PDB file of C-alpha atoms in Angstrom:
ATOM      1  CA  MET R   1     -20.652  57.204 -50.730  1.00 44.00           C
ATOM      2  CA  ILE R   2     -19.679  53.992 -48.863  1.00 49.00           C
ATOM      3  CA  GLU R   3     -19.504  54.365 -45.087  1.00 53.00           C
ATOM      4  CA  ARG R   4     -16.261  53.016 -43.674  1.00 52.00           C
ATOM      5  CA  THR R   5     -16.324  51.060 -40.422  1.00 54.00           C
ATOM      6  CA  TRP R   6     -13.564  50.619 -37.859  1.00 48.00           C
ATOM      7  CA  ILE R   7     -13.140  47.014 -38.969  1.00 50.00           C
ATOM      8  CA  SER R   8     -12.434  48.021 -42.530  1.00 51.00           C
ATOM      9  CA  GLU R   9      -9.858  50.535 -41.302  1.00 51.00           C
ATOM     10  CA  GLU R  10      -7.892  47.843 -39.428  1.00 53.00           C
ATOM     11  CA  ARG R  11      -4.694  46.709 -41.095  1.00 54.00           C
ATOM     12  CA  PRO R  12      -4.797  43.145 -42.466  1.00 55.00           C
ATOM     13  CA  LEU R  13      -3.173  40.203 -40.674  1.00 51.00           C
ATOM     14  CA  THR R  14      -0.577  39.874 -43.398  1.00 57.00           C
ATOM     15  CA  ASP R  15       0.890  43.209 -42.348  1.00 50.00           C
ATOM     16  CA  ALA R  16       1.380  41.919 -38.840  1.00 51.00           C
ATOM     17  CA  LEU R  17       3.065  38.803 -40.178  1.00 56.00           C
ATOM     18  CA  ARG R  18       5.350  40.843 -42.397  1.00 58.00           C
ATOM     19  CA  GLN R  19       6.244  43.084 -39.474  1.00 56.00           C
ATOM     20  CA  SER R  20       7.005  40.026 -37.289  1.00 56.00           C
ATOM     21  CA  LEU R  21       9.261  38.546 -39.961  1.00 60.00           C
ATOM     22  CA  ARG R  22      11.027  41.885 -40.256  1.00 58.00           C
ATOM     23  CA  LEU R  23      11.641  41.943 -36.516  1.00 52.00           C
ATOM     24  CA  VAL R  24      12.921  38.356 -36.580  1.00 54.00           C
ATOM     25  CA  ARG R  25      15.379  39.236 -39.348  1.00 56.00           C
ATOM     26  CA  GLN R  26      16.528  42.222 -37.331  1.00 53.00           C
ATOM     27  CA  GLY R  27      17.003  39.984 -34.316  1.00 49.00           C
ATOM     28  CA  LEU R  28      19.040  37.436 -36.294  1.00 54.00           C
ATOM     29  CA  ARG R  29      21.448  40.222 -37.215  1.00 55.00           C
ATOM     30  CA  ARG R  30      22.307  40.561 -33.513  1.00 56.00           C
ATOM     31  CA  PRO R  31      23.303  36.992 -32.499  1.00 62.00           C
ATOM     32  CA  LEU R  32      25.078  38.213 -29.373  1.00 58.00           C
ATOM     33  CA  TRP R  33      21.950  39.851 -28.013  1.00 56.00           C
ATOM     34  CA  VAL R  34      19.852  36.853 -29.034  1.00 53.00           C
ATOM     35  CA  GLY R  35      22.264  34.552 -27.201  1.00 57.00           C
ATOM     36  CA  LEU R  36      22.187  36.703 -24.089  1.00 56.00           C
ATOM     37  CA  GLY R  37      18.390  36.830 -24.203  1.00 56.00           C
ATOM     38  CA  SER R  38      18.217  33.055 -24.590  1.00 57.00           C
ATOM     39  CA  LEU R  39      20.544  32.584 -21.635  1.00 58.00           C
ATOM     40  CA  GLY R  40      18.409  34.916 -19.576  1.00 60.00           C
ATOM     41  CA  LEU R  41      15.281  32.999 -20.506  1.00 56.00           C
ATOM     42  CA  ALA R  42      16.982  29.706 -19.647  1.00 58.00           C
ATOM     43  CA  ALA R  43      18.129  31.140 -16.315  1.00 61.00           C
ATOM     44  CA  VAL R  44      14.622  32.280 -15.402  1.00 59.00           C
ATOM     45  CA  LEU R  45      13.137  28.900 -16.283  1.00 54.00           C
ATOM     46  CA  GLY R  46      15.930  27.053 -14.457  1.00 59.00           C
ATOM     47  CA  LEU R  47      15.421  29.110 -11.309  1.00 55.00           C
ATOM     48  CA  SER R  48      11.698  28.425 -11.432  1.00 58.00           C
ATOM     49  CA  LEU R  49      12.492  24.690 -11.508  1.00 52.00           C
ATOM     50  CA  LEU R  50      15.098  24.984  -8.769  1.00 50.00           C
ATOM     51  CA  PHE R  51      12.876  26.834  -6.331  1.00 50.00           C
ATOM     52  CA  SER R  52       9.677  24.971  -7.126  1.00 52.00           C
ATOM     53  CA  SER R  53       8.488  22.571  -4.433  1.00 53.00           C
ATOM     54  CA  ARG R  54       9.433  18.946  -5.094  1.00 67.00           C
ATOM     55  CA  SER R  55       7.873  15.808  -3.718  1.00 74.00           C
ATOM     56  CA  TYR R  56       9.303  12.289  -3.584  1.00 82.00           C
ATOM     57  CA  THR R  57       7.076   9.227  -3.356  1.00 87.00           C
ATOM     58  CA  PRO R  58       9.145   6.016  -3.364  1.00 89.00           C
ATOM     59  CA  ARG R  59       7.298   2.713  -3.234  1.00 91.00           C
ATOM     60  CA  VAL R  60       7.934  -0.689  -1.674  1.00 93.00           C
ATOM     61  CA  VAL R  61       5.999  -3.647  -3.085  1.00 94.00           C
ATOM     62  CA  LEU R  62       5.746  -6.790  -0.943  1.00 94.00           C
ATOM     63  CA  ARG R  63       4.653 -10.109  -2.392  1.00 94.00           C
ATOM     64  CA  VAL R  64       2.768 -11.998   0.326  1.00 92.00           C
ATOM     65  CA  ILE R  65       2.676 -15.801  -0.142  1.00 91.00           C
ATOM     66  CA  GLU R  66       1.100 -18.334   2.193  1.00 87.00           C
ATOM     67  CA  ALA R  67       2.778 -21.644   3.003  1.00 85.00           C
ATOM     68  CA  ASP R  68       1.930 -24.748   0.992  1.00 83.00           C
ATOM     69  CA  ARG R  69      -0.089 -26.375   3.779  1.00 80.00           C
ATOM     70  CA  ASP R  70      -3.688 -27.088   4.637  1.00 78.00           C
ATOM     71  CA  PRO R  71      -5.344 -23.643   4.749  1.00 79.00           C
ATOM     72  CA  GLY R  72      -7.541 -24.849   7.594  1.00 78.00           C
ATOM     73  CA  SER R  73      -4.494 -25.124   9.838  1.00 79.00           C
ATOM     74  CA  MET R  74      -3.343 -21.542   9.195  1.00 80.00           C
ATOM     75  CA  PRO R  75      -4.737 -18.202  10.358  1.00 81.00           C
ATOM     76  CA  ALA R  76      -6.931 -16.632   7.700  1.00 81.00           C
ATOM     77  CA  LEU R  77      -5.480 -13.535   6.095  1.00 80.00           C
ATOM     78  CA  LYS R  78      -7.812 -10.563   6.024  1.00 80.00           C
ATOM     79  CA  ARG R  79      -9.656 -10.337   2.706  1.00 79.00           C
ATOM     80  CA  LYS R  80      -9.737  -6.540   2.910  1.00 86.00           C
ATOM     81  CA  LEU R  81      -5.981  -6.509   3.148  1.00 89.00           C
ATOM     82  CA  GLY R  82      -5.523  -2.833   2.321  1.00 89.00           C
ATOM     83  CA  GLU R  83      -7.931  -1.726   5.032  1.00 91.00           C
ATOM     84  CA  TYR R  84      -6.262  -4.068   7.515  1.00 91.00           C
ATOM     85  CA  VAL R  85      -2.811  -2.597   6.772  1.00 93.00           C
ATOM     86  CA  ARG R  86      -4.078   0.980   7.133  1.00 92.00           C
ATOM     87  CA  GLN R  87      -6.004   0.393  10.365  1.00 90.00           C
ATOM     88  CA  GLY R  88      -4.549  -2.763  11.907  1.00 90.00           C
ATOM     89  CA  VAL R  89      -0.857  -2.371  11.056  1.00 93.00           C
ATOM     90  CA  PHE R  90      -0.352   1.386  10.814  1.00 94.00           C
ATOM     91  CA  THR R  91      -1.708   2.098  14.278  1.00 93.00           C
ATOM     92  CA  SER R  92      -0.888   5.191  16.323  1.00 93.00           C
ATOM     93  CA  GLU R  93       1.957   3.730  18.381  1.00 95.00           C
ATOM     94  CA  PRO R  94       4.311   2.596  15.565  1.00 95.00           C
ATOM     95  CA  LEU R  95       3.505   5.674  13.474  1.00 95.00           C
ATOM     96  CA  LEU R  96       4.322   7.976  16.374  1.00 95.00           C
ATOM     97  CA  ASP R  97       7.587   6.078  16.842  1.00 96.00           C
ATOM     98  CA  LEU R  98       8.503   6.782  13.188  1.00 96.00           C
ATOM     99  CA  ILE R  99       7.509  10.422  13.589  1.00 95.00           C
ATOM    100  CA  HIS R 100       9.932  10.819  16.517  1.00 95.00           C
ATOM    101  CA  ARG R 101      12.650   8.776  14.810  1.00 95.00           C
ATOM    102  CA  TYR R 102      12.704  10.909  11.659  1.00 95.00           C
ATOM    103  CA  HIS R 103      11.568  14.199  13.249  1.00 94.00           C
ATOM    104  CA  LEU R 104       8.491  14.417  11.058  1.00 94.00           C
ATOM    105  CA  TYR R 105       5.897  17.192  11.394  1.00 93.00           C
ATOM    106  CA  PRO R 106       7.706  18.961  14.284  1.00 93.00           C
ATOM    107  CA  LYS R 107       5.184  21.825  14.473  1.00 92.00           C
ATOM    108  CA  LEU R 108       2.223  19.458  14.641  1.00 92.00           C
ATOM    109  CA  VAL R 109       3.942  17.241  17.199  1.00 92.00           C
ATOM    110  CA  ALA R 110       4.475  20.263  19.430  1.00 92.00           C
ATOM    111  CA  VAL R 111       0.761  21.115  19.213  1.00 91.00           C
ATOM    112  CA  SER R 112      -0.797  17.649  19.165  1.00 92.00           C
ATOM    113  CA  PRO R 113       0.810  14.262  18.444  1.00 92.00           C
ATOM    114  CA  ARG R 114      -2.569  13.029  17.272  1.00 94.00           C
ATOM    115  CA  ARG R 115      -2.699  15.679  14.538  1.00 94.00           C
ATOM    116  CA  ALA R 116       0.829  14.705  13.504  1.00 94.00           C
ATOM    117  CA  ILE R 117      -0.275  11.064  13.181  1.00 95.00           C
ATOM    118  CA  GLU R 118      -3.259  12.105  11.065  1.00 95.00           C
ATOM    119  CA  ALA R 119      -0.973  14.129   8.789  1.00 94.00           C
ATOM    120  CA  PHE R 120       1.386  11.154   8.573  1.00 95.00           C
ATOM    121  CA  ARG R 121      -1.466   8.874   7.532  1.00 95.00           C
ATOM    122  CA  ARG R 122      -2.471  11.314   4.778  1.00 94.00           C
ATOM    123  CA  ASP R 123       1.026  11.100   3.311  1.00 94.00           C
ATOM    124  CA  ILE R 124       0.999   7.276   3.323  1.00 95.00           C
ATOM    125  CA  ASP R 125      -0.502   5.395   0.410  1.00 94.00           C
ATOM    126  CA  VAL R 126      -1.335   1.682   0.553  1.00 94.00           C
ATOM    127  CA  GLU R 127      -2.333  -0.310  -2.514  1.00 94.00           C
ATOM    128  CA  VAL R 128      -3.244  -4.001  -2.644  1.00 93.00           C
ATOM    129  CA  TYR R 129      -3.500  -5.773  -5.985  1.00 92.00           C
ATOM    130  CA  GLN R 130      -3.368  -9.302  -7.377  1.00 91.00           C
ATOM    131  CA  ASN R 131      -4.992 -10.313  -4.097  1.00 90.00           C
ATOM    132  CA  TYR R 132      -5.957 -13.986  -4.383  1.00 89.00           C
ATOM    133  CA  PHE R 133      -6.730 -14.241  -0.675  1.00 85.00           C
ATOM    134  CA  VAL R 134     -10.248 -13.046  -1.459  1.00 85.00           C
ATOM    135  CA  GLU R 135     -10.846 -16.529  -2.923  1.00 85.00           C
ATOM    136  CA  GLN R 136     -11.394 -19.700  -0.930  1.00 84.00           C
ATOM    137  CA  ARG R 137      -8.662 -22.319  -1.252  1.00 82.00           C
ATOM    138  CA  SER R 138      -8.862 -26.057  -0.777  1.00 81.00           C
ATOM    139  CA  GLN R 139      -6.006 -28.206   0.504  1.00 77.00           C
ATOM    140  CA  ASN R 140      -5.054 -29.414  -2.981  1.00 80.00           C
ATOM    141  CA  GLU R 141      -4.887 -25.965  -4.585  1.00 83.00           C
ATOM    142  CA  ALA R 142      -1.783 -23.827  -4.986  1.00 86.00           C
ATOM    143  CA  PRO R 143      -0.933 -21.332  -2.235  1.00 88.00           C
ATOM    144  CA  ARG R 144      -2.473 -17.895  -2.592  1.00 88.00           C
ATOM    145  CA  SER R 145      -0.588 -14.614  -2.828  1.00 90.00           C
ATOM    146  CA  ALA R 146      -1.108 -10.876  -2.915  1.00 92.00           C
ATOM    147  CA  ARG R 147       0.935  -7.756  -3.555  1.00 94.00           C
ATOM    148  CA  VAL R 148       0.988  -4.923  -1.056  1.00 94.00           C
ATOM    149  CA  ALA R 149       2.487  -1.593  -2.141  1.00 94.00           C
ATOM    150  CA  VAL R 150       3.225   1.159   0.372  1.00 95.00           C
ATOM    151  CA  SER R 151       4.666   4.616  -0.258  1.00 93.00           C
ATOM    152  CA  TYR R 152       5.350   7.760   1.736  1.00 94.00           C
ATOM    153  CA  ARG R 153       5.360  11.263   0.258  1.00 91.00           C
ATOM    154  CA  SER R 154       7.945  13.767   1.450  1.00 89.00           C
ATOM    155  CA  GLY R 155       9.845  16.768   0.160  1.00 84.00           C
ATOM    156  CA  ASN R 156      13.097  15.217   1.384  1.00 87.00           C
ATOM    157  CA  ARG R 157      14.346  12.372  -0.787  1.00 87.00           C
ATOM    158  CA  ASP R 158      16.327  10.536   1.928  1.00 89.00           C
ATOM    159  CA  THR R 159      13.475  10.802   4.412  1.00 92.00           C
ATOM    160  CA  ALA R 160      10.959   9.523   1.870  1.00 92.00           C
ATOM    161  CA  LEU R 161      13.168   6.496   1.138  1.00 92.00           C
ATOM    162  CA  ALA R 162      13.892   5.649   4.780  1.00 93.00           C
ATOM    163  CA  VAL R 163      10.321   6.031   5.989  1.00 95.00           C
ATOM    164  CA  THR R 164       8.897   4.029   3.082  1.00 94.00           C
ATOM    165  CA  ARG R 165      11.273   1.151   3.769  1.00 94.00           C
ATOM    166  CA  ASP R 166      10.456   1.232   7.474  1.00 95.00           C
ATOM    167  CA  LEU R 167       6.743   1.145   6.671  1.00 96.00           C
ATOM    168  CA  GLY R 168       7.330  -1.952   4.535  1.00 94.00           C
ATOM    169  CA  ALA R 169       9.292  -3.578   7.358  1.00 94.00           C
ATOM    170  CA  LEU R 170       6.510  -2.637   9.790  1.00 95.00           C
ATOM    171  CA  ILE R 171       3.975  -4.515   7.645  1.00 95.00           C
ATOM    172  CA  VAL R 172       6.113  -7.664   7.795  1.00 93.00           C
ATOM    173  CA  VAL R 173       6.753  -7.472  11.548  1.00 92.00           C
ATOM    174  CA  ARG R 174       3.192  -6.652  12.583  1.00 92.00           C
ATOM    175  CA  MET R 175       1.493  -9.170  10.278  1.00 91.00           C
ATOM    176  CA  THR R 176       3.904 -11.929  11.323  1.00 90.00           C
ATOM    177  CA  ALA R 177       3.350 -11.205  15.025  1.00 90.00           C
ATOM    178  CA  GLU R 178      -0.425 -11.035  14.593  1.00 89.00           C
ATOM    179  CA  ARG R 179      -0.528 -14.357  12.730  1.00 88.00           C
ATOM    180  CA  GLU R 180       1.633 -15.999  15.399  1.00 90.00           C
ATOM    181  CA  ALA R 181      -0.756 -14.793  18.106  1.00 89.00           C
ATOM    182  CA  GLN R 182      -3.791 -15.978  16.136  1.00 88.00           C
ATOM    183  CA  ALA R 183      -2.243 -19.392  15.519  1.00 88.00           C
ATOM    184  CA  ARG R 184      -1.323 -19.770  19.185  1.00 90.00           C
ATOM    185  CA  ARG R 185      -4.833 -18.858  20.343  1.00 90.00           C
ATOM    186  CA  ALA R 186      -6.408 -21.242  17.816  1.00 88.00           C
ATOM    187  CA  SER R 187      -4.097 -24.056  18.918  1.00 89.00           C
ATOM    188  CA  GLU R 188      -4.864 -23.500  22.600  1.00 91.00           C
ATOM    189  CA  THR R 189      -8.603 -23.356  21.930  1.00 91.00           C
ATOM    190  CA  ALA R 190      -8.448 -26.572  19.895  1.00 91.00           C
ATOM    191  CA  LYS R 191      -6.524 -28.333  22.663  1.00 92.00           C
ATOM    192  CA  VAL R 192      -9.107 -27.278  25.250  1.00 92.00           C
ATOM    193  CA  GLY R 193     -11.897 -28.501  22.959  1.00 92.00           C
ATOM    194  CA  ALA R 194     -10.201 -31.845  22.413  1.00 91.00           C
ATOM    195  CA  GLU R 195      -9.612 -32.272  26.151  1.00 92.00           C
ATOM    196  CA  THR R 196     -13.251 -31.434  26.865  1.00 92.00           C
ATOM    197  CA  LEU R 197     -14.479 -34.028  24.380  1.00 90.00           C
ATOM    198  CA  GLU R 198     -12.028 -36.623  25.724  1.00 91.00           C
ATOM    199  CA  GLN R 199     -13.269 -35.986  29.255  1.00 93.00           C
ATOM    200  CA  ALA R 200     -16.840 -36.372  28.010  1.00 88.00           C
ATOM    201  CA  LEU R 201     -15.893 -39.722  26.439  1.00 87.00           C
ATOM    202  CA  MET R 202     -14.262 -40.882  29.677  1.00 90.00           C
ATOM    203  CA  THR R 203     -17.382 -39.860  31.609  1.00 88.00           C
ATOM    204  CA  ARG R 204     -19.571 -41.751  29.142  1.00 84.00           C
ATOM    205  CA  LEU R 205     -17.445 -44.906  29.393  1.00 86.00           C
ATOM    206  CA  ALA R 206     -17.530 -44.689  33.186  1.00 84.00           C
ATOM    207  CA  ALA R 207     -21.338 -44.391  33.089  1.00 81.00           C
ATOM    208  CA  ILE R 208     -21.525 -47.472  30.853  1.00 83.00           C
ATOM    209  CA  ALA R 209     -19.316 -49.448  33.249  1.00 81.00           C
ATOM    210  CA  ASP R 210     -21.475 -48.403  36.195  1.00 79.00           C
ATOM    211  CA  LYS R 211     -24.636 -49.359  34.345  1.00 76.00           C
ATOM    212  CA  GLN R 212     -23.230 -52.771  33.415  1.00 79.00           C
ATOM    213  CA  ARG R 213     -22.187 -53.481  36.986  1.00 77.00           C
ATOM    214  CA  ALA R 214     -25.637 -52.482  38.178  1.00 72.00           C
ATOM    215  CA  LEU R 215     -27.313 -54.833  35.704  1.00 71.00           C
ATOM    216  CA  ASP R 216     -24.951 -57.698  36.496  1.00 70.00           C
ATOM    217  CA  GLY R 217     -25.701 -57.364  40.199  1.00 66.00           C
ATOM    218  CA  ARG R 218     -29.439 -57.837  39.763  1.00 62.00           C
ATOM    219  CA  GLY R 219     -31.101 -61.189  39.386  1.00 58.00           C
ATOM    220  CA  THR R 220     -33.867 -59.877  37.202  1.00 66.00           C
ATOM    221  CA  PRO R 221     -32.752 -57.513  34.415  1.00 66.00           C
ATOM    222  CA  ASP R 222     -34.337 -54.051  34.516  1.00 67.00           C
ATOM    223  CA  PRO R 223     -35.701 -53.252  31.012  1.00 72.00           C
ATOM    224  CA  ASN R 224     -35.296 -49.493  31.528  1.00 73.00           C
ATOM    225  CA  ALA R 225     -31.707 -49.930  32.639  1.00 70.00           C
ATOM    226  CA  GLN R 226     -31.019 -52.105  29.638  1.00 73.00           C
ATOM    227  CA  VAL R 227     -32.445 -49.433  27.299  1.00 73.00           C
ATOM    228  CA  GLU R 228     -30.274 -46.799  28.951  1.00 77.00           C
ATOM    229  CA  LEU R 229     -27.228 -49.028  28.568  1.00 73.00           C
ATOM    230  CA  VAL R 230     -27.923 -49.609  24.871  1.00 77.00           C
ATOM    231  CA  SER R 231     -28.370 -45.847  24.376  1.00 79.00           C
ATOM    232  CA  LEU R 232     -25.081 -45.132  26.114  1.00 76.00           C
ATOM    233  CA  LEU R 233     -23.261 -47.767  24.091  1.00 79.00           C
ATOM    234  CA  GLY R 234     -24.692 -46.351  20.854  1.00 81.00           C
ATOM    235  CA  SER R 235     -23.433 -42.861  21.613  1.00 82.00           C
ATOM    236  CA  VAL R 236     -19.841 -43.957  22.136  1.00 84.00           C
ATOM    237  CA  PRO R 237     -18.759 -44.362  18.458  1.00 87.00           C
ATOM    238  CA  ASP R 238     -19.985 -40.864  17.493  1.00 89.00           C
ATOM    239  CA  LEU R 239     -18.346 -39.328  20.532  1.00 87.00           C
ATOM    240  CA  GLN R 240     -15.139 -41.207  19.766  1.00 90.00           C
ATOM    241  CA  ARG R 241     -15.162 -39.812  16.202  1.00 92.00           C
ATOM    242  CA  GLN R 242     -15.580 -36.317  17.611  1.00 90.00           C
ATOM    243  CA  VAL R 243     -12.624 -36.857  19.928  1.00 89.00           C
ATOM    244  CA  ASP R 244     -10.446 -38.178  17.092  1.00 91.00           C
ATOM    245  CA  ALA R 245     -11.378 -35.246  14.832  1.00 90.00           C
ATOM    246  CA  ALA R 246     -10.734 -32.736  17.616  1.00 90.00           C
ATOM    247  CA  GLU R 247      -7.336 -34.275  18.366  1.00 90.00           C
ATOM    248  CA  ARG R 248      -6.365 -34.214  14.687  1.00 89.00           C
ATOM    249  CA  ARG R 249      -7.400 -30.575  14.405  1.00 89.00           C
ATOM    250  CA  ALA R 250      -5.548 -29.685  17.593  1.00 88.00           C
ATOM    251  CA  ALA R 251      -2.407 -31.401  16.246  1.00 88.00           C
ATOM    252  CA  ALA R 252      -2.705 -29.584  12.898  1.00 85.00           C
ATOM    253  CA  LEU R 253      -3.223 -26.213  14.567  1.00 87.00           C
ATOM    254  CA  ASP R 254      -0.333 -26.884  16.934  1.00 87.00           C
ATOM    255  CA  LEU R 255       1.896 -27.573  13.918  1.00 84.00           C
ATOM    256  CA  GLY R 256       0.569 -24.423  12.263  1.00 84.00           C
ATOM    257  CA  ALA R 257       1.391 -22.412  15.380  1.00 85.00           C
ATOM    258  CA  ALA R 258       4.931 -23.779  15.253  1.00 85.00           C
ATOM    259  CA  PHE R 259       5.216 -22.681  11.613  1.00 81.00           C
ATOM    260  CA  GLU R 260       3.983 -19.189  12.476  1.00 83.00           C
ATOM    261  CA  ALA R 261       6.319 -18.962  15.483  1.00 82.00           C
ATOM    262  CA  ARG R 262       9.243 -19.593  13.121  1.00 82.00           C
ATOM    263  CA  GLY R 263       7.944 -16.994  10.668  1.00 78.00           C
ATOM    264  CA  ILE R 264       7.398 -19.468   7.825  1.00 79.00           C
ATOM    265  CA  GLY R 265       3.623 -19.551   7.781  1.00 81.00           C
ATOM    266  CA  LEU R 266       3.500 -16.488   5.540  1.00 86.00           C
ATOM    267  CA  ARG R 267       6.392 -15.395   3.325  1.00 88.00           C
ATOM    268  CA  PHE R 268       7.151 -11.803   2.364  1.00 91.00           C
ATOM    269  CA  ASP R 269       9.257 -11.171  -0.736  1.00 91.00           C
ATOM    270  CA  ILE R 270      10.323  -7.710  -1.874  1.00 89.00           C
ATOM    271  CA  ALA R 271       8.950  -7.453  -5.393  1.00 88.00           C
ATOM    272  CA  GLU R 272       9.969  -3.794  -5.740  1.00 86.00           C
ATOM    273  CA  ASP R 273      12.351  -1.952  -3.454  1.00 84.00           C
ATOM    274  CA  ALA R 274      11.935   1.706  -2.599  1.00 73.00           C
ATOM    275  CA  ASP R 275      13.484   4.057  -5.122  1.00 72.00           C
ATOM    276  CA  ALA R 276      13.217   7.823  -5.419  1.00 57.00           C
ATOM    277  CA  PRO R 277      14.922   9.097  -8.594  1.00 56.00           C
ATOM    278  CA  LEU R 278      16.170  12.649  -8.642  1.00 49.00           C
ATOM    279  CA  PHE R 279      13.483  13.417 -11.194  1.00 49.00           C
ATOM    280  CA  ASP R 280      10.193  11.768 -10.461  1.00 54.00           C
ATOM    281  CA  ARG R 281       7.193  11.764 -12.779  1.00 53.00           C
ATOM    282  CA  HIS R 282       6.035  15.233 -11.767  1.00 55.00           C
ATOM    283  CA  SER R 283       9.549  16.636 -12.082  1.00 55.00           C
ATOM    284  CA  ARG R 284       9.912  15.153 -15.556  1.00 57.00           C
ATOM    285  CA  LEU R 285       6.625  16.744 -16.557  1.00 55.00           C
ATOM    286  CA  ARG R 286       7.892  20.082 -15.270  1.00 58.00           C
ATOM    287  CA  LEU R 287      11.106  19.641 -17.263  1.00 56.00           C
ATOM    288  CA  VAL R 288       9.139  18.923 -20.415  1.00 58.00           C
ATOM    289  CA  GLY R 289       6.943  21.947 -19.775  1.00 56.00           C
ATOM    290  CA  LEU R 290       9.935  24.224 -19.181  1.00 52.00           C
ATOM    291  CA  ALA R 291      11.661  22.893 -22.300  1.00 60.00           C
ATOM    292  CA  GLY R 292       8.530  23.679 -24.273  1.00 56.00           C
ATOM    293  CA  ALA R 293       8.411  27.153 -22.736  1.00 51.00           C
ATOM    294  CA  PHE R 294      12.051  27.707 -23.727  1.00 50.00           C
ATOM    295  CA  VAL R 295      11.420  26.631 -27.311  1.00 54.00           C
ATOM    296  CA  LEU R 296       8.330  28.825 -27.552  1.00 48.00           C
ATOM    297  CA  GLY R 297      10.172  31.684 -25.873  1.00 52.00           C
ATOM    298  CA  LEU R 298      12.989  31.842 -28.433  1.00 56.00           C
ATOM    299  CA  PRO R 299      10.817  33.584 -31.094  1.00 59.00           C
ATOM    300  CA  LEU R 300       9.834  36.119 -28.429  1.00 58.00           C
ATOM    301  CA  VAL R 301      13.526  36.761 -27.735  1.00 55.00           C
ATOM    302  CA  LEU R 302      14.130  37.334 -31.473  1.00 53.00           C
ATOM    303  CA  LEU R 303      11.151  39.673 -31.694  1.00 52.00           C
ATOM    304  CA  THR R 304      12.294  41.607 -28.620  1.00 62.00           C
ATOM    305  CA  VAL R 305      15.863  42.011 -29.938  1.00 54.00           C
ATOM    306  CA  GLY R 306      14.496  42.976 -33.403  1.00 54.00           C
ATOM    307  CA  ALA R 307      12.121  45.526 -31.902  1.00 56.00           C
ATOM    308  CA  PHE R 308      14.928  47.018 -29.812  1.00 59.00           C
ATOM    309  CA  ASN R 309      17.160  47.355 -32.876  1.00 58.00           C
ATOM    310  CA  THR R 310      14.304  48.826 -34.902  1.00 55.00           C
ATOM    311  CA  ALA R 311      13.620  51.374 -32.177  1.00 52.00           C
ATOM    312  CA  ARG R 312      17.267  52.410 -32.439  1.00 51.00           C
ATOM    313  CA  GLY R 313      16.854  53.019 -36.165  1.00 52.00           C
ATOM    314  CA  THR R 314      18.475  49.802 -37.502  1.00 46.00           C
ATOM    315  CA  VAL R 315      15.695  48.938 -39.895  1.00 41.00           C
TER     316      VAL R 315
END
């Protein structure tokens, strides 16, 4: 006698498939109920999309281009441009101003403005790419450029757009002002250096004149005085070259400061304006997922309607 196991007593998979097909056929005989079930499924999925949290992350891309001038006469742009924007441009004061302007993080502001600024920074993303400022440039090479992308994440579409655009404008304003200040300081320092060297040259020429008068007034030339005079005369050409170079550099930096003061030392073009479509990437993925769930849910609706009809004796 062969001992039967519980596995051998299980009905085969083909029976389950036949039963499922039978239920589907029963469901197809009730198109009204199938339609109502499909509408119910669509309503449930639509409500899940409607009440799910949404996030908008528009992006502004700025193309930063330096002027076609001698790079030595312009302020050097930070090589770590992304870090400079995050720490040197997006400082606490302008960020707090944006927080108050758009009423961001009201609960955190009430507790601690500093915590609100930290939360704001977490929702800001800065990306720098195609950054050719990391390379040295000679006077005869083409101007360098870089792209700076900034975005702000928010659940409100209008707020995300407005704040992102203001962050882009803040980059332009702060970088332009910082470069103007750098150029002005460099120009003033160069002028002081040139004046110092010119004064040194005048002092040297006066010492030579005094030495010559002293030698001319003596009947017998003093060998030591003559050596000193020759040494002084020999130092004049090198000192004159230093003065000329310092004056040229001061003039170039003064011109560069004038360029920066007029905002034409560094140009900012909007390569990509902020845009926040009604359905962003994550929303589109949710739509695709819900559409897939609807398609996969239709056979379940048919099976449910078929099972209900079968239970009522409509086999």
